[in-house]
Amino acid sequence: MNKNKQKISALLISAALIAVLSLSLIFLVKEAGHQCTGEDCPVCAGIHQIRQSLRQIGGGEAVEAAAVPALIVSALLAFSSVSYVSSTSLITQKVRMDN
C-alpha cells in the first residue's frame, strides 16, 4: 500500500510541475511584447519571477526549462502519428492480393 501512495504522490507532483511549466511558458510567450509602464511594471515583475522559478526548477537556463513542455508535446504528437500510420495495413484495408 505504501508503494501505491508513493506512485500517486509522484504522479501528482509530476503533473503539477508540468502544469506550472506549461502555464509559465504560455505567460512568457503571451506577454513577451507587452507595453512596459516603467520601473514598477507588474508584467515585467511577473516575467522576472517566472524566469527565476524556471531557472531553479531546471537547474540551468530558463530556455531549457521552458522547452520541456514543448518536447513532451512534440514527443506525444510524434508517437500518436506513428501509431496511427502503423495501424493501417493491406489486411485492414481488405486488399486482395491475387497472382
PDB file of N, CA, C and O in Angstrom, residues 1 4 7-8 12-13 16 18 20 24 26 33-35 44 64 67 71-72 76-77 84-85:
ATOM      1  N   MET A   1       0.822  -1.199   0.000  1.00  0.00           N
ATOM      2  CA  MET A   1       0.000   0.000   0.000  1.00  0.00           C
ATOM      3  C   MET A   1       0.863   1.258   0.000  1.00  0.00           C
ATOM      4  O   MET A   1       0.504   2.250  -0.597  1.00  0.00           O
ATOM      5  N   ASN A   4       1.924   2.260  -3.528  1.00  0.00           N
ATOM      6  CA  ASN A   4       0.865   2.922  -4.284  1.00  0.00           C
ATOM      7  C   ASN A   4       0.766   4.399  -3.916  1.00  0.00           C
ATOM      8  O   ASN A   4       0.563   5.246  -4.788  1.00  0.00           O
ATOM      9  N   LYS A   7       3.632   6.186  -5.599  1.00  0.00           N
ATOM     10  CA  LYS A   7       3.406   6.349  -7.034  1.00  0.00           C
ATOM     11  C   LYS A   7       2.393   7.458  -7.313  1.00  0.00           C
ATOM     12  O   LYS A   7       2.571   8.270  -8.211  1.00  0.00           O
ATOM     13  N   ILE A   8       1.341   7.482  -6.516  1.00  0.00           N
ATOM     14  CA  ILE A   8       0.305   8.513  -6.703  1.00  0.00           C
ATOM     15  C   ILE A   8       0.872   9.893  -6.389  1.00  0.00           C
ATOM     16  O   ILE A   8       0.634  10.851  -7.132  1.00  0.00           O
ATOM     17  N   LEU A  12       1.220  13.016  -8.990  1.00  0.00           N
ATOM     18  CA  LEU A  12       0.640  14.332  -8.727  1.00  0.00           C
ATOM     19  C   LEU A  12       1.694  15.436  -8.774  1.00  0.00           C
ATOM     20  O   LEU A  12       1.448  16.515  -9.334  1.00  0.00           O
ATOM     21  N   ILE A  13       2.854  15.172  -8.213  1.00  0.00           N
ATOM     22  CA  ILE A  13       3.926  16.168  -8.251  1.00  0.00           C
ATOM     23  C   ILE A  13       4.392  16.392  -9.681  1.00  0.00           C
ATOM     24  O   ILE A  13       4.627  17.537 -10.097  1.00  0.00           O
ATOM     25  N   ALA A  16       1.761  18.461 -11.478  1.00  0.00           N
ATOM     26  CA  ALA A  16       1.815  19.858 -11.038  1.00  0.00           C
ATOM     27  C   ALA A  16       3.009  20.581 -11.645  1.00  0.00           C
ATOM     28  O   ALA A  16       2.901  21.735 -12.080  1.00  0.00           O
ATOM     29  N   ILE A  18       4.548  19.861 -14.499  1.00  0.00           N
ATOM     30  CA  ILE A  18       4.274  20.063 -15.928  1.00  0.00           C
ATOM     31  C   ILE A  18       3.279  21.197 -16.121  1.00  0.00           C
ATOM     32  O   ILE A  18       3.422  22.023 -17.032  1.00  0.00           O
ATOM     33  N   VAL A  20       2.785  23.797 -14.116  1.00  0.00           N
ATOM     34  CA  VAL A  20       3.468  25.060 -13.817  1.00  0.00           C
ATOM     35  C   VAL A  20       4.371  25.471 -14.973  1.00  0.00           C
ATOM     36  O   VAL A  20       4.375  26.628 -15.399  1.00  0.00           O
ATOM     37  N   SER A  24       3.611  28.750 -17.253  1.00  0.00           N
ATOM     38  CA  SER A  24       4.654  29.771 -17.259  1.00  0.00           C
ATOM     39  C   SER A  24       5.109  30.074 -18.680  1.00  0.00           C
ATOM     40  O   SER A  24       5.303  31.236 -19.053  1.00  0.00           O
ATOM     41  N   ILE A  26       3.364  29.681 -21.405  1.00  0.00           N
ATOM     42  CA  ILE A  26       2.271  30.392 -22.086  1.00  0.00           C
ATOM     43  C   ILE A  26       2.285  31.872 -21.698  1.00  0.00           C
ATOM     44  O   ILE A  26       2.136  32.750 -22.552  1.00  0.00           O
ATOM     45  N   GLY A  33       5.921  40.766 -25.755  1.00  0.00           N
ATOM     46  CA  GLY A  33       5.986  42.073 -26.383  1.00  0.00           C
ATOM     47  C   GLY A  33       5.060  43.089 -25.750  1.00  0.00           C
ATOM     48  O   GLY A  33       4.511  43.934 -26.453  1.00  0.00           O
ATOM     49  N   HIS A  34       4.886  43.053 -24.438  1.00  0.00           N
ATOM     50  CA  HIS A  34       3.944  43.963 -23.766  1.00  0.00           C
ATOM     51  C   HIS A  34       4.487  45.389 -23.742  1.00  0.00           C
ATOM     52  O   HIS A  34       5.685  45.625 -23.912  1.00  0.00           O
ATOM     53  N   GLN A  35       3.618  46.327 -23.519  1.00  0.00           N
ATOM     54  CA  GLN A  35       3.998  47.741 -23.386  1.00  0.00           C
ATOM     55  C   GLN A  35       4.390  47.985 -21.929  1.00  0.00           C
ATOM     56  O   GLN A  35       3.544  48.025 -21.044  1.00  0.00           O
ATOM     57  N   CYS A  44       6.472  42.920 -16.063  1.00  0.00           N
ATOM     58  CA  CYS A  44       7.917  42.664 -16.022  1.00  0.00           C
ATOM     59  C   CYS A  44       8.306  41.928 -14.733  1.00  0.00           C
ATOM     60  O   CYS A  44       9.167  41.049 -14.748  1.00  0.00           O
ATOM     61  N   GLU A  64      15.973  26.298 -21.353  1.00  0.00           N
ATOM     62  CA  GLU A  64      15.979  24.843 -21.281  1.00  0.00           C
ATOM     63  C   GLU A  64      14.768  24.325 -20.512  1.00  0.00           C
ATOM     64  O   GLU A  64      14.138  23.347 -20.910  1.00  0.00           O
ATOM     65  N   ALA A  67      11.584  24.671 -22.480  1.00  0.00           N
ATOM     66  CA  ALA A  67      11.488  23.793 -23.642  1.00  0.00           C
ATOM     67  C   ALA A  67      10.938  22.416 -23.286  1.00  0.00           C
ATOM     68  O   ALA A  67      10.509  21.678 -24.177  1.00  0.00           O
ATOM     69  N   LEU A  71       8.869  19.799 -25.732  1.00  0.00           N
ATOM     70  CA  LEU A  71       9.412  18.487 -26.079  1.00  0.00           C
ATOM     71  C   LEU A  71       8.427  17.373 -25.752  1.00  0.00           C
ATOM     72  O   LEU A  71       8.287  16.417 -26.515  1.00  0.00           O
ATOM     73  N   ILE A  72       7.745  17.485 -24.636  1.00  0.00           N
ATOM     74  CA  ILE A  72       6.762  16.470 -24.261  1.00  0.00           C
ATOM     75  C   ILE A  72       5.622  16.431 -25.268  1.00  0.00           C
ATOM     76  O   ILE A  72       5.208  15.361 -25.727  1.00  0.00           O
ATOM     77  N   LEU A  76       4.671  13.351 -27.822  1.00  0.00           N
ATOM     78  CA  LEU A  76       3.341  12.732 -27.840  1.00  0.00           C
ATOM     79  C   LEU A  76       2.717  12.789 -29.230  1.00  0.00           C
ATOM     80  O   LEU A  76       2.096  11.823 -29.678  1.00  0.00           O
ATOM     81  N   LEU A  77       2.878  13.904 -29.917  1.00  0.00           N
ATOM     82  CA  LEU A  77       2.348  14.019 -31.276  1.00  0.00           C
ATOM     83  C   LEU A  77       3.048  13.056 -32.229  1.00  0.00           C
ATOM     84  O   LEU A  77       2.401  12.431 -33.072  1.00  0.00           O
ATOM     85  N   TYR A  84      -0.676   5.720 -35.493  1.00  0.00           N
ATOM     86  CA  TYR A  84      -1.791   5.773 -36.437  1.00  0.00           C
ATOM     87  C   TYR A  84      -1.367   5.239 -37.799  1.00  0.00           C
ATOM     88  O   TYR A  84      -2.086   4.488 -38.427  1.00  0.00           O
ATOM     89  N   VAL A  85      -0.189   5.605 -38.249  1.00  0.00           N
ATOM     90  CA  VAL A  85       0.291   5.160 -39.557  1.00  0.00           C
ATOM     91  C   VAL A  85       0.512   3.664 -39.557  1.00  0.00           C
ATOM     92  O   VAL A  85       0.170   2.975 -40.516  1.00  0.00           O
TER      93      VAL A  85
END
